Amino acid sequence: MFRLVCMVIIFVDIASAVSTCDKTVNIDSSVTTIDLNDTTKPNICSWTLQSPNDTTIVVKIIDIQLRGGLDRVIALDGPDENETVIQQCGLYCNLKGAFLISSKNKMMLQTYLDGNNDIRIVSVAAWAQDNGGRFYDKGYITLKNSTDNSSYYQLHSTIKDPDEKLQIQLILNDSLMYPKSSVKVYDGISDQGPLLANFRTIEQFVPITSSQQDLLIVTEGFNDERLYFGGSFDSVKPDCHKVSSESSGTFSLDRKNLMTGCNWLINPTMSSGNIILDLSSVDLCGNETLVIYEGLSSFGQKLATITKKTQLSSYPLFSAPAGNGLSIFLDRPALNTTCITPPFSGSYWTVPTCTSDLQPSGTITSPLYPSQYPLNYVCQWNAKPVDKATSLYVTFNTLDLSGATTINLNVKSKQVANYTGSALPASDLVTKVTSNTTASIVFDSNTGNLGTGIEIPGQGFSLSYKILECGNQINAGNGTLSSDTDIPDNVTECIWVITVPLTAASQFKNIVSLKLIIAGGGKGYKIELRDGGSVRSPLLYSGLKSMSTVTTNNMVWVRFARNSTENDEAAANTSFNLYFDTFTKPLCNKVSRLPYDEYILHRKNFSAKCTWAISPDQTSGLYSQISYFIEDFAYG
């Protein structure tokens, strides 16, 4: 059915002659203009709008100007005065732009005007529609086989008690929509009111709740008989069912408005970023259950389940992508009059997404660091693919993760390292990244327990990283690092972590013996060695001279650094070779390089000979090397 438009324009001039003002208007006729004149006494006029069977009527108020204190315009959902009032407007009301929609194919418009001489204007446009209409209190709405480009639905909650407040909640759950189709939902009776949602696919459907007792739905692009949508609606009490679409807000549920089930939905209109939910208080009755979900329905991922027995004095923060939303459901099978405090209260806000690209070097932290991180939060930092091989170096400054929270380092979508807990890793990570390959660091505080309990998160983490042109993790019993083969030309920094295998014998320990050979005398770069696998490990050596030493454990951290500002010809002709090998020593032996140290020798570690070597690591000043040993000890 094509749209038929009728313009009804009413001009009122009390001083003019009288003409009839009651008439029926078939809105499938051409545009009709009505000039209404009356005497000085109050004037009552009625127009009955009538459309074909199986259609409903849409009236849009183009302009309305009333001048008298007793002036009124009333729209009735049917052809006589006993029908349900759709809307009425007095002297100071503003219905310009409002939609008045019938539930059947007839509507009555009435004007009540007092006797002053001012001119009144009531201008409306009306048309019939195959779908849509006015719906009351609760039910189901559908649209199928439409020949109209647009259809209009008005959902209205009937208030029987003047002190009662009701809202309309809409849940769309079924559709077939092409990219050009849309379902727009407005708060109120005008398309100039707040736009609560603009759905284009079924995946976007979320529950919508009006701020007052009306919702306007406008569908567009359903002029293909294969397209359709459907959903249910209900009248709900304020505060019990609420949708928050702002980027931040506070909430507190009042028990006087509670129903057997209440929900509070957080659906920010922003399409990116994350919602942070802070439950400041929870005080449940014995029969109540509070459940938090990612998403806007109970089909989403459950983040927490709270009962009277499991409620806490304080709660961690919860999170979800803003595009998915968050929902809080309170279930109360029966009324409990002994509870008077609000069942829950809190606040939420949105923050930018923590997914970004890694710079050549920098520091990254967990969300909200150094405060506790939120649960169900995912961050990803990506190394941009480049056309040459690189090395990604990562060292942790702090680490405090709980439960299922993890940090993964992935290369080419495969996990190469995983971190959790609160102990700093013994070894920094250096991993090769081949040309045009993606690498990422992913933080994931997903609860991992389907919401059956609530984890208490840790402080989070802080790590530093560098994208280098050389370096690697080396796991071998022996080998050589050479400036000729392991360092590309013009590279300013490389880092390696060397790990030799541990021994299986409980009374022995594998450490690393190192021999550094320098050829040439340039001062443009240096070699740095640390006694362990991290930049936090004690310094063994820093310089550019040949030397030999051993570690106290099975790892050594190696750094090559070139001073890019040093214009030293000899540096170009300087080279090094670092030889490493596994050295096995009894567990009772110890090397101390600290200026001051204490050593207690436990008998369980005794062997036939135990040595404690004291060699303070100093570059200047007077010191001596002292060795204490017990020889030919007889076990007893």
XYZ file of C-alpha atoms in Angstrom, residues 190-448:
259
model
C 8.461 12.334 18.882
C 11.337 11.524 16.556
C 12.913 14.732 17.878
C 13.220 13.123 21.312
C 16.261 11.176 22.555
C 17.261 8.389 20.149
C 17.721 5.348 22.376
C 18.793 2.912 19.662
C 19.236 2.520 15.916
C 19.286 -1.211 15.194
C 20.449 -2.490 11.811
C 21.108 -6.151 12.613
C 19.705 -8.636 15.092
C 23.150 -8.745 16.721
C 22.624 -5.151 17.867
C 19.343 -5.844 19.650
C 19.446 -4.887 23.334
C 16.645 -4.221 25.836
C 15.421 -0.616 25.745
C 13.608 1.171 28.569
C 11.859 4.530 28.231
C 12.324 7.296 30.769
C 8.532 7.774 31.016
C 5.446 5.920 29.755
C 5.918 6.083 25.947
C 8.259 4.677 23.306
C 8.191 5.535 19.616
C 9.533 2.983 17.111
C 10.193 3.949 13.508
C 11.126 1.230 11.006
C 12.687 2.065 7.656
C 13.691 0.025 4.630
C 11.343 -2.933 5.253
C 9.715 -2.598 1.835
C 10.715 -6.127 0.840
C 8.223 -8.853 1.745
C 11.063 -11.103 2.927
C 12.076 -8.690 5.670
C 10.552 -8.687 9.152
C 11.209 -8.064 12.826
C 9.436 -8.841 16.075
C 9.731 -8.337 19.808
C 7.933 -8.093 23.131
C 7.313 -5.151 25.450
C 6.125 -4.706 29.010
C 5.255 -1.996 31.523
C 7.842 -1.830 34.288
C 8.372 0.261 37.413
C 11.053 2.959 37.451
C 14.370 2.037 39.109
C 13.546 -1.663 38.878
C 14.277 -1.848 35.151
C 16.643 0.733 33.798
C 18.906 1.265 30.807
C 21.788 3.717 31.198
C 23.155 4.945 27.876
C 25.421 7.733 29.160
C 29.196 7.312 29.346
C 29.052 7.365 33.171
C 26.483 7.260 35.936
C 25.510 6.224 39.446
C 22.745 3.906 40.590
C 20.936 2.728 43.693
C 17.977 0.356 43.640
C 15.124 1.325 45.978
C 13.346 -1.635 47.569
C 9.921 0.036 47.411
C 9.960 -0.332 43.610
C 11.281 -3.885 43.511
C 9.518 -6.587 41.549
C 10.308 -10.311 41.582
C 13.027 -9.626 39.035
C 14.793 -6.336 38.290
C 17.617 -5.469 35.941
C 19.915 -2.552 35.337
C 21.530 -2.407 31.898
C 24.603 -0.339 31.037
C 24.619 0.362 27.318
C 26.824 3.385 26.513
C 26.166 4.795 23.074
C 29.919 4.992 22.431
C 31.102 2.119 20.234
C 34.617 1.725 21.627
C 36.323 1.638 24.997
C 35.486 -0.293 28.149
C 32.884 0.021 30.901
C 34.201 -0.015 34.475
C 31.585 -1.088 37.049
C 32.096 -0.302 40.737
C 29.714 -1.967 43.198
C 30.027 0.290 46.234
C 27.596 -1.743 48.348
C 25.602 -4.973 48.231
C 23.083 -5.859 50.947
C 20.873 -8.759 49.879
C 18.048 -10.555 51.616
C 18.328 -14.262 52.188
C 16.258 -15.129 49.136
C 17.928 -12.702 46.684
C 20.591 -13.348 44.057
C 22.560 -10.698 42.190
C 24.216 -11.717 38.903
C 26.510 -9.599 36.702
C 26.847 -10.374 32.989
C 28.877 -9.079 30.115
C 26.240 -8.147 27.571
C 22.672 -6.971 27.999
C 20.947 -10.254 28.777
C 21.425 -13.419 30.783
C 22.822 -15.055 27.638
C 26.066 -13.106 28.103
C 29.168 -14.246 29.955
C 28.506 -14.464 33.673
C 31.036 -12.409 35.652
C 29.784 -12.864 39.220
C 27.010 -14.428 41.275
C 26.337 -12.891 44.697
C 23.987 -14.137 47.411
C 23.424 -13.177 51.045
C 25.932 -15.869 52.093
C 28.628 -14.921 49.576
C 28.376 -11.116 49.601
C 31.563 -9.238 50.499
C 32.320 -6.027 52.345
C 34.025 -4.687 49.207
C 34.143 -5.786 45.577
C 36.655 -5.633 42.748
C 35.861 -3.606 39.668
C 34.178 -5.376 36.755
C 34.577 -4.540 33.084
C 33.197 -5.253 29.629
C 33.642 -3.763 26.162
C 31.343 -0.752 25.789
C 30.000 -2.221 22.551
C 28.780 -5.306 24.457
C 27.433 -3.582 27.550
C 27.022 -4.814 31.124
C 23.925 -6.001 32.962
C 23.003 -6.527 36.602
C 20.088 -8.871 37.354
C 18.450 -9.081 40.776
C 16.226 -12.105 41.358
C 13.913 -12.198 44.379
C 11.396 -15.088 44.366
C 9.369 -13.683 47.267
C 8.953 -10.405 49.149
C 11.011 -10.067 52.321
C 9.759 -7.228 54.508
C 12.687 -7.442 56.947
C 15.085 -5.928 54.395
C 14.953 -2.152 54.114
C 18.356 -1.100 52.735
C 18.980 -0.826 48.982
C 20.027 -4.235 47.592
C 22.917 -2.704 45.640
C 24.391 0.635 44.639
C 27.425 1.874 42.791
C 28.665 3.681 39.735
C 30.153 3.105 36.310
C 32.277 4.994 33.820
C 33.880 4.355 30.467
C 37.563 4.456 29.582
C 39.364 4.319 26.226
C 40.390 0.927 24.898
C 43.839 -0.284 25.943
C 44.646 -1.862 22.580
C 47.432 0.038 20.810
C 50.654 -0.319 18.826
C 54.025 -0.739 20.505
C 56.548 2.043 19.965
C 60.289 1.254 19.481
C 60.566 1.214 23.290
C 58.396 2.066 26.248
C 56.500 0.914 29.335
C 53.009 -0.612 29.520
C 50.887 -1.272 32.586
C 47.689 -3.062 33.506
C 44.417 -1.048 33.462
C 44.159 1.469 36.348
C 47.695 0.599 37.547
C 48.930 0.928 40.291
C 45.393 0.330 41.594
C 43.790 -3.084 41.235
C 42.895 -3.985 37.685
C 39.216 -4.698 36.789
C 38.013 -8.241 36.213
C 37.070 -9.306 32.683
C 39.414 -6.800 31.041
C 41.465 -7.545 27.929
C 44.295 -5.352 26.613
C 46.425 -6.026 23.552
C 49.562 -4.197 22.474
C 50.737 -5.016 18.953
C 54.159 -4.783 17.333
C 53.703 -3.526 13.795
C 54.995 -5.969 11.139
C 58.159 -4.698 9.412
C 60.052 -5.955 6.379
C 63.052 -7.168 8.395
C 63.630 -9.511 11.319
C 63.508 -7.938 14.792
C 63.695 -9.042 18.420
C 61.073 -8.157 21.021
C 62.611 -7.714 24.459
C 60.397 -7.666 27.577
C 61.359 -7.185 31.220
C 58.934 -6.921 34.149
C 59.239 -4.110 36.681
C 56.348 -5.316 38.876
C 53.994 -8.299 38.676
C 50.981 -9.082 40.871
C 48.283 -11.120 39.121
C 45.688 -13.369 40.769
C 43.479 -16.246 39.766
C 43.119 -16.821 36.045
C 44.628 -13.447 35.049
C 47.453 -13.861 32.547
C 49.867 -11.984 30.313
C 50.646 -13.768 27.055
C 53.249 -12.896 24.477
C 52.222 -14.146 21.053
C 54.165 -14.272 17.815
C 52.339 -15.149 14.627
C 49.236 -15.907 16.776
C 51.173 -18.564 18.737
C 51.934 -18.219 22.426
C 55.664 -18.021 23.172
C 55.419 -16.963 26.838
C 52.827 -16.867 29.613
C 53.016 -14.991 32.931
C 50.815 -15.067 36.009
C 51.137 -14.929 39.801
C 53.153 -12.414 41.799
C 56.786 -13.597 41.468
C 58.911 -11.640 39.005
C 60.199 -13.908 36.212
C 63.780 -15.079 36.724
C 64.495 -14.330 33.086
C 63.666 -11.463 30.766
C 62.198 -12.487 27.433
C 63.880 -11.956 24.077
C 62.051 -13.481 21.125
C 62.785 -13.336 17.427
C 60.138 -11.825 15.175
C 60.588 -12.624 11.508
C 59.873 -10.081 8.782
C 56.214 -9.107 8.244
C 55.142 -11.166 11.271
C 52.767 -9.886 13.934
C 53.657 -9.993 17.635
C 51.507 -8.933 20.580
C 51.399 -8.668 24.362
C 47.959 -9.573 25.740
C 46.652 -8.919 29.263
C 43.515 -10.908 30.133
C 41.732 -10.721 33.488
C 38.807 -12.874 32.350
C 37.377 -14.480 35.462
C 37.580 -17.943 33.917
